[in-house]
């Protein structure tokens, strides 16, 4: 910490990203210390929020590291109607029923509690058992009964942490969350364990239970803290690192901090969420890719397109399964197979597939993280070898090459729209935008360590210099680079519209759900307008934007990339988005 603070004060470090704060004994106290020690530096917390969970308001941080934004922006380009066909394909290949993710999460968390994190759960139970043994009023609660209650309660908690601070009365919202988790746990316990569960809940909430006057004991505080730390670890290992590798409905939705049970995300929902965040955490981070994402932003965009062409995709998978049946291992795991086909769709570009080595490395990690047929601690080397040989063979199989080459061409426009639209939203929608290494252009990056491959920055500089000289972008790579540079330069030119006490977000009306538009404003007026295309394949099926419009704020505007000037008021989307699926406008007057 001393070194980091020294780097901050000497200008080498500007801000801090704090990973896994829920693993700390007291996250709030740590952030308060860091805030004071750094002189109020910009700090974001890698906090994974579940459902309607909010970042703790008493943390002195700017916001999160952006997983909450990333999944919403990605899901915005997912067609909800594709859920049925893709769900049927998942059921056919894996046996997993659509809508059964919650049950899979429960099974995965239970497996983690019984295996890799058993020692942590046992230690927590030991602390509780010691407390009960030393209190004459609690001695009837045995180690076994306490262990059963702890296991069910840890599994029942549906978020990474329910914040209780030893010595402080829990908030009503905290008590409600604990109570809901306790009721879920109670349903899995025999009736004679219910009294023990009540005691465990009281102890973990810091309530007066047992003999009077013992609330301040150090072991009670230890139990409160250990429980919260265990919950976070079980969520991370059980959900992120297990269930999300098993669930293959649409794997682009199985991302850190995402909600894969939500198939798609609506425009009005996005506007409501951003406006809420703008009022609560206006300087939060927005991200598309990070070192922890299981698939990079562009891979997720390509996979997301499957939902728009779910019927065609299902037919293609059936055809390819039949064509490759002779080489398919007899005991190929269905989840791994469904994952494999989607990963090929997400990484197969106009240049072809990713290398066999990268695919093999990914499949080993993904299969072992599933923890169903091969494991890090006990790898099934025969089945792994058969899987990897089969997958490698697919990369050069004539039928597969022909099908995915055609698929890439067929979806090129839709993929281009999804990639550029998602990127522009990420760079302008909210807070401080992060560009993870190399994502100025398109990537085929998968999970760590694949997403930490070296970036050819000199090549990026050369491409950007060519674009800055006036050359037209060639391909989606250069389009994304040009768009990223334009958005970041506009943020630099008009910073008060994006971050600061006067920064504002104003949704703009459009006459179609296939466009998303908003203005970023400062204290005086809207300064920047973003307009993007949503669900481009469906739009094409309708014949394009036709007479649909977006209403621009009053004044004179210039589109940053085309240099076209427009007046405020109703603007035909077919004209505004004639060249690109996105538009970025700056105020002239």
Coordinates of C-alpha atoms in Angstrom, one line a residue:
X1 CA 0.0 0.0 0.0
X2 CA 2.8 2.4 0.8
X3 CA 4.2 1.8 -2.7
X4 CA 0.9 2.3 -4.4
X5 CA 0.2 5.5 -2.5
X6 CA 3.7 6.8 -3.4
X7 CA 3.0 6.1 -7.1
X8 CA -0.3 8.0 -6.7
X9 CA 1.3 11.0 -5.1
X10 CA 4.1 11.1 -7.8
X11 CA 1.6 10.9 -10.6
X12 CA 2.4 7.4 -11.9
X13 CA -1.0 6.1 -10.7
X14 CA -4.1 8.2 -11.2
X15 CA -6.8 5.9 -9.6
X16 CA -7.5 2.5 -8.1
X17 CA -9.5 -0.5 -9.1
X18 CA -10.0 -2.7 -6.0
X19 CA -10.7 -6.3 -7.0
X20 CA -12.7 -8.7 -4.8
X21 CA -13.5 -6.3 -2.0
X22 CA -16.1 -8.8 -0.7
X23 CA -13.3 -11.0 0.4
X24 CA -12.1 -8.4 2.9
X25 CA -13.0 -8.6 6.6
X26 CA -14.5 -5.1 6.4
X27 CA -14.8 -3.7 2.9
X28 CA -16.4 -0.4 4.0
X29 CA -13.5 0.3 6.4
X30 CA -10.9 -0.5 3.8
X31 CA -12.5 1.9 1.3
X32 CA -12.7 4.6 3.9
X33 CA -9.0 4.2 4.7
X34 CA -8.1 4.2 1.0
X35 CA -10.2 7.3 0.4
X36 CA -8.5 9.2 3.2
X37 CA -5.0 7.9 2.5
X38 CA -5.3 8.7 -1.2
X39 CA -6.8 12.2 -0.7
X40 CA -10.0 11.2 -2.4
X41 CA -8.6 9.4 -5.5
X42 CA -11.0 7.9 -8.0
X43 CA -11.6 4.4 -6.7
X44 CA -13.9 1.7 -8.2
X45 CA -14.9 -1.6 -6.6
X46 CA -15.0 -4.9 -8.4
X47 CA -18.4 -5.5 -6.9
X48 CA -20.7 -8.0 -8.6
X49 CA -24.3 -7.0 -8.1
X50 CA -27.1 -9.6 -8.2
X51 CA -30.6 -8.8 -9.4
X52 CA -31.8 -5.5 -8.0
X53 CA -28.8 -5.3 -5.6
X54 CA -27.3 -1.8 -5.2
X55 CA -23.7 -0.9 -4.4
X56 CA -23.5 -0.1 -0.6
X57 CA -24.2 3.6 -0.3
X58 CA -21.7 4.1 2.5
X59 CA -18.7 3.0 0.5
X60 CA -16.6 6.0 -0.5
X61 CA -16.0 4.8 -4.0
X62 CA -17.0 6.2 -7.5
X63 CA -18.8 3.0 -8.4
X64 CA -18.2 -0.5 -9.8
X65 CA -15.7 -1.8 -12.4
X66 CA -18.4 -2.0 -14.9
X67 CA -19.7 -5.6 -15.1
X68 CA -23.2 -4.2 -14.4
X69 CA -23.0 -2.0 -17.5
X70 CA -21.3 -4.7 -19.7
X71 CA -24.0 -7.3 -19.4
X72 CA -26.8 -4.8 -20.0
X73 CA -25.2 -3.4 -23.1
X74 CA -24.6 -6.8 -24.5
X75 CA -28.1 -8.1 -23.7
X76 CA -29.5 -5.1 -25.5
X77 CA -28.4 -6.8 -28.7
X78 CA -30.0 -10.1 -27.8
X79 CA -33.4 -10.9 -29.4
X80 CA -35.7 -12.3 -26.7
X81 CA -37.7 -14.3 -29.3
X82 CA -34.6 -16.5 -29.9
X83 CA -34.8 -18.0 -26.4
X84 CA -37.3 -20.7 -27.4
X85 CA -35.3 -22.2 -30.3
X86 CA -32.0 -21.9 -28.5
X87 CA -33.5 -23.4 -25.4
X88 CA -34.8 -26.4 -27.4
X89 CA -31.3 -26.9 -28.9
X90 CA -29.8 -26.8 -25.4
X91 CA -32.4 -29.3 -24.1
X92 CA -31.6 -31.6 -27.1
X93 CA -27.8 -31.5 -26.6
X94 CA -27.5 -31.2 -22.9
X95 CA -30.7 -32.3 -21.3
X96 CA -30.9 -28.9 -19.4
X97 CA -34.4 -27.5 -19.3
X98 CA -34.8 -23.8 -20.2
X99 CA -35.6 -21.9 -17.0
X100 CA -33.7 -24.3 -14.8
X101 CA -30.6 -22.1 -14.2
X102 CA -31.5 -21.5 -10.6
X103 CA -31.5 -25.2 -9.9
X104 CA -28.2 -25.6 -11.6
X105 CA -26.7 -22.7 -9.5
X106 CA -28.0 -24.5 -6.4
X107 CA -26.3 -27.7 -7.4
X108 CA -23.0 -26.0 -8.3
X109 CA -22.9 -24.1 -5.0
X110 CA -23.6 -27.2 -3.1
X111 CA -20.8 -29.0 -4.9
X112 CA -18.4 -26.2 -4.1
X113 CA -19.4 -26.2 -0.4
X114 CA -18.9 -30.0 -0.2
X115 CA -15.5 -29.9 -2.0
X116 CA -13.1 -27.0 -2.6
X117 CA -14.5 -24.7 0.1
X118 CA -15.4 -27.4 2.6
X119 CA -12.6 -26.3 4.9
X120 CA -13.9 -22.7 5.0
X121 CA -17.4 -23.9 5.8
X122 CA -16.1 -26.3 8.5
X123 CA -14.1 -23.5 10.1
X124 CA -17.1 -21.2 10.3
X125 CA -19.1 -24.0 11.8
X126 CA -16.4 -24.7 14.3
X127 CA -16.5 -21.0 15.5
X128 CA -20.3 -21.3 15.9
X129 CA -19.9 -24.6 17.7
X130 CA -17.4 -23.1 20.1
X131 CA -19.8 -20.2 20.8
X132 CA -22.6 -22.6 21.5
X133 CA -20.5 -24.9 23.7
X134 CA -19.4 -22.0 25.9
X135 CA -22.9 -20.7 26.4
X136 CA -25.1 -22.8 28.6
X137 CA -28.2 -21.6 26.8
X138 CA -26.9 -22.8 23.4
X139 CA -25.3 -26.1 24.3
X140 CA -28.1 -28.2 22.8
X141 CA -27.0 -27.2 19.3
X142 CA -24.6 -29.8 18.0
X143 CA -21.8 -29.4 15.5
X144 CA -23.7 -31.5 13.0
X145 CA -26.9 -29.5 13.2
X146 CA -24.9 -26.3 13.0
X147 CA -23.0 -27.6 10.0
X148 CA -26.2 -28.5 8.2
X149 CA -27.7 -25.1 8.9
X150 CA -24.6 -23.2 7.8
X151 CA -24.4 -25.2 4.5
X152 CA -28.0 -24.5 3.6
X153 CA -27.8 -20.9 4.6
X154 CA -24.6 -20.3 2.5
X155 CA -26.2 -21.9 -0.5
X156 CA -29.4 -19.9 0.0
X157 CA -27.7 -16.5 0.1
X158 CA -28.3 -15.2 -3.5
X159 CA -25.6 -12.6 -3.5
X160 CA -21.9 -12.2 -2.8
X161 CA -22.3 -10.6 0.6
X162 CA -25.0 -9.4 3.0
X163 CA -23.3 -6.6 4.8
X164 CA -23.2 -6.9 8.6
X165 CA -20.6 -5.0 10.6
X166 CA -19.8 -6.4 14.1
X167 CA -20.9 -4.1 16.8
X168 CA -23.4 -2.2 14.5
X169 CA -27.2 -3.0 14.4
X170 CA -28.0 -4.5 11.0
X171 CA -30.1 -2.4 8.6
X172 CA -33.7 -3.4 8.0
X173 CA -32.8 -4.3 4.4
X174 CA -30.0 -6.6 5.7
X175 CA -32.4 -8.3 8.1
X176 CA -34.9 -8.8 5.3
X177 CA -32.3 -10.4 3.0
X178 CA -31.1 -12.7 5.8
X179 CA -34.7 -13.6 6.6
X180 CA -35.4 -14.5 2.9
X181 CA -32.2 -16.6 2.7
X182 CA -33.1 -18.3 6.0
X183 CA -36.6 -19.3 4.7
X184 CA -35.0 -20.8 1.6
X185 CA -32.6 -22.7 3.8
X186 CA -35.3 -23.8 6.1
X187 CA -37.1 -25.6 3.2
X188 CA -34.0 -27.9 2.8
X189 CA -33.8 -28.7 6.5
X190 CA -35.6 -31.2 8.7
X191 CA -38.0 -29.6 11.2
X192 CA -35.7 -30.4 14.2
X193 CA -33.0 -28.2 12.7
X194 CA -35.2 -25.1 12.4
X195 CA -34.4 -23.9 16.0
X196 CA -30.7 -24.2 15.3
X197 CA -31.1 -22.2 12.1
X198 CA -32.8 -19.4 14.0
X199 CA -29.8 -19.3 16.4
X200 CA -27.3 -19.3 13.5
X201 CA -29.1 -16.4 11.9
X202 CA -29.2 -14.4 15.1
X203 CA -25.5 -15.0 15.7
X204 CA -24.6 -14.0 12.1
X205 CA -26.7 -10.8 12.4
X206 CA -25.0 -9.9 15.7
X207 CA -28.2 -10.1 17.7
X208 CA -28.5 -10.9 21.4
X209 CA -29.0 -14.7 21.5
X210 CA -28.2 -17.1 24.3
X211 CA -26.9 -15.7 27.5
X212 CA -27.1 -11.9 27.9
X213 CA -24.1 -9.7 27.7
X214 CA -22.0 -11.7 25.2
X215 CA -22.7 -9.7 22.0
X216 CA -19.3 -8.1 22.0
X217 CA -17.2 -11.3 22.1
X218 CA -14.5 -11.5 19.5
X219 CA -15.6 -15.0 18.3
X220 CA -19.1 -13.6 17.6
X221 CA -17.5 -10.9 15.4
X222 CA -15.3 -13.6 13.7
X223 CA -18.4 -15.6 12.9
X224 CA -20.2 -12.6 11.4
X225 CA -17.2 -11.8 9.2
X226 CA -16.3 -15.4 8.2
X227 CA -19.9 -16.1 7.1
X228 CA -19.8 -13.1 4.7
X229 CA -16.5 -14.1 3.3
X230 CA -17.6 -17.6 2.7
X231 CA -20.7 -16.5 0.9
X232 CA -18.7 -14.5 -1.5
X233 CA -16.3 -17.3 -2.2
X234 CA -19.1 -19.8 -2.7
X235 CA -20.9 -17.4 -5.2
X236 CA -17.7 -16.8 -7.1
X237 CA -16.7 -20.5 -7.4
X238 CA -20.2 -21.9 -7.6
X239 CA -21.8 -19.4 -10.0
X240 CA -19.1 -17.7 -12.1
X241 CA -16.7 -20.6 -12.2
X242 CA -19.1 -23.5 -12.4
X243 CA -22.7 -22.9 -13.2
X244 CA -21.9 -20.3 -15.9
X245 CA -19.7 -23.0 -17.6
X246 CA -22.6 -25.5 -17.5
X247 CA -25.4 -23.2 -18.7
X248 CA -25.3 -23.1 -22.5
X249 CA -28.6 -21.5 -23.5
X250 CA -26.7 -18.5 -24.9
X251 CA -23.2 -18.4 -23.5
X252 CA -22.6 -14.7 -24.2
X253 CA -25.0 -14.1 -21.4
X254 CA -23.0 -16.2 -18.9
X255 CA -20.6 -13.5 -17.9
X256 CA -19.2 -12.1 -14.7
X257 CA -21.9 -10.0 -13.1
X258 CA -24.6 -11.0 -15.7
X259 CA -28.0 -12.4 -15.3
X260 CA -28.3 -15.2 -17.9
X261 CA -31.9 -16.0 -16.8
X262 CA -32.7 -12.6 -18.4
X263 CA -32.7 -13.3 -22.2
X264 CA -32.3 -9.8 -23.6
X265 CA -32.6 -6.3 -22.2
X266 CA -35.0 -3.6 -23.3
X267 CA -34.3 0.0 -24.3
X268 CA -36.5 1.5 -21.7
X269 CA -34.9 -0.7 -19.1
X270 CA -31.5 0.6 -20.2
X271 CA -32.6 4.3 -20.0
X272 CA -34.1 3.7 -16.5
X273 CA -31.0 2.0 -15.2
X274 CA -28.6 4.7 -16.6
X275 CA -30.7 7.5 -15.1
X276 CA -30.7 5.8 -11.7
X277 CA -26.9 5.2 -11.9
X278 CA -26.4 8.8 -13.1
X279 CA -28.0 10.1 -9.9
X280 CA -26.3 7.6 -7.6
X281 CA -22.9 6.7 -9.1
X282 CA -22.3 9.2 -11.9
X283 CA -18.5 8.5 -12.0
X284 CA -18.8 4.7 -12.1
X285 CA -16.7 2.7 -14.6
X286 CA -18.3 1.2 -17.8
X287 CA -16.5 -1.7 -19.3
X288 CA -16.9 -4.0 -22.3
X289 CA -14.0 -6.4 -21.6
X290 CA -11.8 -7.0 -18.6
X291 CA -9.2 -9.5 -17.5
X292 CA -12.0 -11.5 -15.9
X293 CA -14.5 -11.7 -18.7
X294 CA -15.1 -15.2 -20.0
X295 CA -15.4 -13.9 -23.5
X296 CA -14.4 -10.6 -24.9
X297 CA -17.0 -8.0 -26.0
X298 CA -16.7 -8.8 -29.7
X299 CA -17.0 -12.6 -29.1
X300 CA -20.1 -11.9 -27.0
X301 CA -21.5 -9.8 -29.8
X302 CA -21.0 -12.5 -32.4
X303 CA -22.6 -15.1 -30.2
X304 CA -25.5 -12.7 -29.3
X305 CA -26.4 -12.6 -33.0
X306 CA -27.4 -16.3 -32.7
X307 CA -30.6 -15.2 -30.9
X308 CA -31.7 -13.2 -34.0
X309 CA -31.1 -16.2 -36.3
X310 CA -32.0 -18.9 -33.8
X311 CA -33.8 -21.1 -36.3
X312 CA -31.0 -20.9 -38.9
X313 CA -28.4 -21.6 -36.2
X314 CA -30.3 -24.6 -34.9
X315 CA -30.5 -26.0 -38.4
X316 CA -26.8 -25.4 -39.0
X317 CA -25.8 -27.2 -35.8
X318 CA -28.0 -30.2 -36.7
X319 CA -26.4 -30.3 -40.2
X320 CA -22.9 -30.1 -38.8
X321 CA -23.5 -32.7 -36.1
X322 CA -24.6 -35.1 -38.8
X323 CA -21.6 -34.3 -41.0
X324 CA -19.1 -34.7 -38.2
X325 CA -20.8 -37.6 -36.4
X326 CA -18.2 -40.2 -37.5
X327 CA -15.5 -38.3 -35.6
X328 CA -17.6 -37.2 -32.6
X329 CA -16.6 -39.1 -29.4
X330 CA -19.3 -41.4 -28.2
X331 CA -19.3 -39.9 -24.7
X332 CA -18.9 -36.3 -25.7
X333 CA -20.4 -34.1 -23.0
X334 CA -23.5 -32.3 -24.3
X335 CA -22.8 -29.1 -22.5
X336 CA -19.3 -29.0 -23.8
X337 CA -20.5 -29.6 -27.3
X338 CA -23.1 -26.8 -27.2
X339 CA -20.5 -24.5 -25.8
X340 CA -18.1 -25.5 -28.5
X341 CA -20.4 -24.7 -31.4
X342 CA -21.2 -21.3 -29.9
X343 CA -17.5 -20.5 -29.2
X344 CA -16.8 -21.3 -32.9
X345 CA -19.5 -18.8 -33.9
X346 CA -18.0 -16.2 -31.6
X347 CA -14.4 -16.6 -32.7
X348 CA -14.8 -17.4 -36.4
X349 CA -14.2 -14.3 -38.5
X350 CA -13.6 -13.5 -42.1
X351 CA -10.0 -14.6 -41.5
X352 CA -11.2 -18.0 -40.3
X353 CA -11.2 -19.7 -36.9
X354 CA -8.8 -19.1 -34.0
X355 CA -5.8 -21.3 -33.7
X356 CA -6.1 -24.9 -32.6
X357 CA -3.8 -24.2 -29.7
X358 CA -6.0 -21.4 -28.3
X359 CA -9.2 -23.4 -28.8
X360 CA -7.7 -26.4 -27.0
X361 CA -6.5 -24.4 -24.1
X362 CA -9.9 -22.8 -23.7
X363 CA -11.8 -26.1 -23.9
X364 CA -9.6 -27.6 -21.2
X365 CA -10.3 -24.8 -18.9
X366 CA -14.0 -24.6 -19.7
X367 CA -14.5 -28.3 -19.3
X368 CA -12.7 -28.5 -16.0
X369 CA -14.5 -25.5 -14.7
X370 CA -17.8 -27.3 -15.4
X371 CA -16.8 -29.9 -12.8
X372 CA -19.1 -32.6 -14.1
X373 CA -16.9 -35.0 -16.2
X374 CA -13.4 -33.7 -15.7
X375 CA -11.8 -31.8 -12.9
X376 CA -8.7 -29.7 -12.2
X377 CA -8.0 -32.2 -9.3
X378 CA -8.8 -35.3 -11.3
X379 CA -8.7 -34.7 -15.1
X380 CA -10.2 -37.4 -17.3
X381 CA -7.3 -37.4 -19.7
X382 CA -8.9 -39.9 -22.2
X383 CA -12.1 -37.9 -22.6
X384 CA -10.2 -34.6 -22.7
X385 CA -7.9 -35.9 -25.5
X386 CA -10.9 -37.1 -27.5
X387 CA -12.7 -33.8 -27.1
X388 CA -9.6 -31.8 -28.1
X389 CA -8.9 -33.9 -31.1
X390 CA -12.5 -33.6 -32.2
X391 CA -12.6 -29.9 -31.7
X392 CA -9.3 -29.4 -33.6
X393 CA -10.6 -31.5 -36.4
X394 CA -13.7 -29.3 -36.7
X395 CA -11.4 -26.3 -37.6
X396 CA -10.4 -27.9 -40.9
X397 CA -13.4 -30.2 -41.5
X398 CA -14.8 -29.3 -45.0
X399 CA -18.4 -29.1 -43.9
X400 CA -17.6 -27.0 -40.9
X401 CA -15.3 -24.6 -42.8
X402 CA -17.9 -24.2 -45.5
X403 CA -20.8 -23.6 -43.0
X404 CA -19.0 -21.2 -40.8
X405 CA -17.5 -19.3 -43.7
X406 CA -21.0 -18.8 -45.1
X407 CA -22.3 -18.0 -41.6
X408 CA -19.7 -15.3 -41.2
X409 CA -20.7 -13.7 -44.5
X410 CA -24.4 -14.1 -43.7
X411 CA -24.1 -12.4 -40.3
X412 CA -21.4 -9.8 -41.2
X413 CA -23.8 -6.9 -41.2
X414 CA -25.6 -7.9 -38.0
X415 CA -22.3 -8.5 -36.3
X416 CA -20.8 -5.2 -37.4
X417 CA -23.9 -3.4 -36.1
X418 CA -23.7 -5.2 -32.7
X419 CA -20.0 -4.6 -32.3
X420 CA -20.1 -0.9 -33.2
X421 CA -23.3 -0.2 -31.4
X422 CA -22.2 -1.9 -28.2
X423 CA -18.9 -0.1 -28.2
X424 CA -20.3 3.4 -28.7
X425 CA -22.8 2.8 -26.0
X426 CA -20.1 1.7 -23.6
X427 CA -18.0 4.7 -24.4
X428 CA -20.7 7.3 -24.0
X429 CA -23.6 6.0 -21.9
X430 CA -22.4 6.5 -18.3
X431 CA -19.4 7.4 -16.1
X432 CA -15.8 6.7 -16.9
X433 CA -15.3 4.4 -20.0
X434 CA -12.6 1.8 -19.8
X435 CA -10.9 0.3 -23.0
X436 CA -9.3 -3.0 -22.1
X437 CA -6.1 -3.9 -23.8
X438 CA -6.5 -4.1 -27.6
X439 CA -10.3 -3.7 -27.7
X440 CA -9.9 -0.5 -29.8
X441 CA -10.2 -3.1 -32.6
X442 CA -12.1 -6.3 -32.7
X443 CA -10.8 -9.3 -30.8
X444 CA -11.5 -13.0 -30.5
X445 CA -10.3 -13.1 -26.9
X446 CA -11.6 -15.8 -24.6
X447 CA -11.1 -16.3 -20.9
X448 CA -7.9 -15.6 -19.0
X449 CA -5.1 -16.1 -20.0
X450 CA -6.3 -15.9 -23.6
X451 CA -7.4 -12.3 -23.0
X452 CA -4.0 -11.2 -21.7
X453 CA -2.2 -11.9 -25.0
X454 CA 0.2 -9.1 -26.0
X455 CA -1.3 -6.2 -27.9
X456 CA 0.4 -4.9 -31.1
X457 CA 0.3 -1.2 -30.1
X458 CA 2.6 0.0 -33.0
X459 CA 0.1 -1.6 -35.4
X460 CA -2.8 0.2 -33.7
X461 CA -0.9 3.5 -33.9
X462 CA -0.3 2.9 -37.6
X463 CA -3.9 2.2 -38.3
X464 CA -5.0 5.2 -36.3
X465 CA -2.5 7.5 -38.1
X466 CA -3.9 6.3 -41.5
X467 CA -7.4 7.0 -40.4
X468 CA -6.5 10.4 -39.0
X469 CA -4.9 11.3 -42.3
X470 CA -8.4 11.0 -43.9
X471 CA -8.3 7.5 -45.2
X472 CA -11.6 5.6 -45.1
X473 CA -11.7 2.7 -42.6
X474 CA -11.2 -0.8 -44.1
X475 CA -13.3 -3.4 -42.4
X476 CA -14.9 -3.5 -38.9
X477 CA -11.5 -3.5 -37.2
X478 CA -10.7 0.0 -38.4
X479 CA -14.3 1.2 -38.1
X480 CA -14.2 0.2 -34.4
X481 CA -10.8 1.9 -33.9
X482 CA -12.0 5.1 -35.6
X483 CA -15.2 5.1 -33.5
X484 CA -13.3 4.5 -30.3
X485 CA -10.9 7.3 -31.0
X486 CA -13.7 9.7 -32.0
X487 CA -15.7 9.0 -28.8
X488 CA -12.7 9.3 -26.5
X489 CA -11.6 12.6 -28.2
X490 CA -15.1 13.9 -27.9
X491 CA -15.1 13.0 -24.2
X492 CA -11.8 14.9 -23.8
X493 CA -13.2 18.0 -25.6
X494 CA -16.5 18.0 -23.7
X495 CA -15.7 16.4 -20.3
X496 CA -18.5 18.2 -18.4
X497 CA -21.1 16.4 -20.4
X498 CA -19.8 13.0 -19.3
X499 CA -18.5 13.2 -15.8
X500 CA -18.9 15.8 -13.1
X501 CA -21.6 17.4 -11.0
X502 CA -23.3 18.9 -14.1
X503 CA -23.1 15.9 -16.4
X504 CA -26.6 14.6 -17.4
X505 CA -28.1 11.8 -19.4
X506 CA -31.3 12.4 -21.4
X507 CA -33.0 9.6 -23.4
X508 CA -34.1 10.8 -26.8
X509 CA -37.4 9.6 -28.4
X510 CA -37.2 7.3 -31.3
X511 CA -40.2 5.8 -33.2
X512 CA -38.7 2.3 -33.3
X513 CA -37.3 -0.1 -30.8
X514 CA -34.5 -0.8 -33.3
X515 CA -32.7 2.4 -32.3
X516 CA -31.4 3.6 -29.0
X517 CA -30.6 7.3 -28.6
X518 CA -29.6 9.7 -25.8
X519 CA -27.9 13.0 -25.2
X520 CA -25.1 13.7 -22.8
X521 CA -25.4 17.2 -21.4
X522 CA -23.6 19.7 -19.1
X523 CA -25.1 22.5 -17.0
X524 CA -26.1 24.5 -20.1
X525 CA -27.5 22.1 -22.7
X526 CA -27.0 18.8 -24.5
X527 CA -23.5 18.6 -25.9
X528 CA -23.3 15.1 -27.4
X529 CA -25.8 12.7 -29.0
X530 CA -25.4 9.0 -29.4
X531 CA -27.7 7.0 -31.7
X532 CA -27.2 3.2 -32.3
X533 CA -28.9 0.4 -34.1
X534 CA -30.4 -2.4 -32.1
X535 CA -31.1 -5.9 -33.4
X536 CA -30.0 -5.2 -36.9
X537 CA -31.1 -8.5 -38.5
X538 CA -34.7 -8.0 -37.3
X539 CA -34.5 -4.4 -38.7
X540 CA -33.3 -5.7 -42.0
X541 CA -36.2 -8.2 -42.1
X542 CA -38.5 -5.2 -41.7
X543 CA -37.0 -3.4 -44.7
X544 CA -34.8 -1.0 -42.7
X545 CA -35.7 2.1 -40.8
X546 CA -38.2 3.4 -43.4
X547 CA -39.9 6.5 -42.1
X548 CA -38.8 6.1 -38.5
X549 CA -37.1 9.0 -36.8
X550 CA -35.1 10.2 -33.7
X551 CA -35.8 13.5 -32.2
X552 CA -32.5 15.4 -31.8
X553 CA -32.2 18.2 -29.2
X554 CA -32.7 21.7 -30.5
X555 CA -29.7 23.4 -32.1
X556 CA -27.2 22.6 -34.8
X557 CA -25.4 19.3 -34.8
X558 CA -22.5 17.6 -36.6
X559 CA -22.0 13.9 -36.9
X560 CA -18.4 13.4 -35.8
X561 CA -17.3 10.7 -38.4
X562 CA -19.2 11.8 -41.5
X563 CA -19.0 15.5 -40.7
X564 CA -22.6 15.8 -41.8
X565 CA -24.5 18.8 -40.2
X566 CA -28.1 18.6 -39.0
X567 CA -30.7 20.7 -37.3
X568 CA -32.4 19.6 -34.1
X569 CA -35.8 18.1 -34.2
X570 CA -37.1 14.9 -36.0
X571 CA -34.4 13.3 -38.0
X572 CA -34.9 10.3 -40.3
X573 CA -32.9 7.3 -39.0
X574 CA -32.4 6.0 -42.5
X575 CA -30.4 9.1 -43.3
X576 CA -28.6 9.5 -40.0
X577 CA -27.5 5.8 -40.0
X578 CA -27.1 5.4 -43.8
X579 CA -23.3 5.0 -43.7
X580 CA -22.8 3.3 -40.3
X581 CA -25.1 1.6 -37.8
X582 CA -24.1 4.3 -35.2
X583 CA -24.0 8.0 -35.1
X584 CA -22.1 10.3 -32.7
X585 CA -23.0 14.0 -32.9
X586 CA -21.6 17.1 -31.3
X587 CA -23.3 20.4 -30.7
X588 CA -22.3 23.2 -33.0
X589 CA -24.7 25.9 -31.7

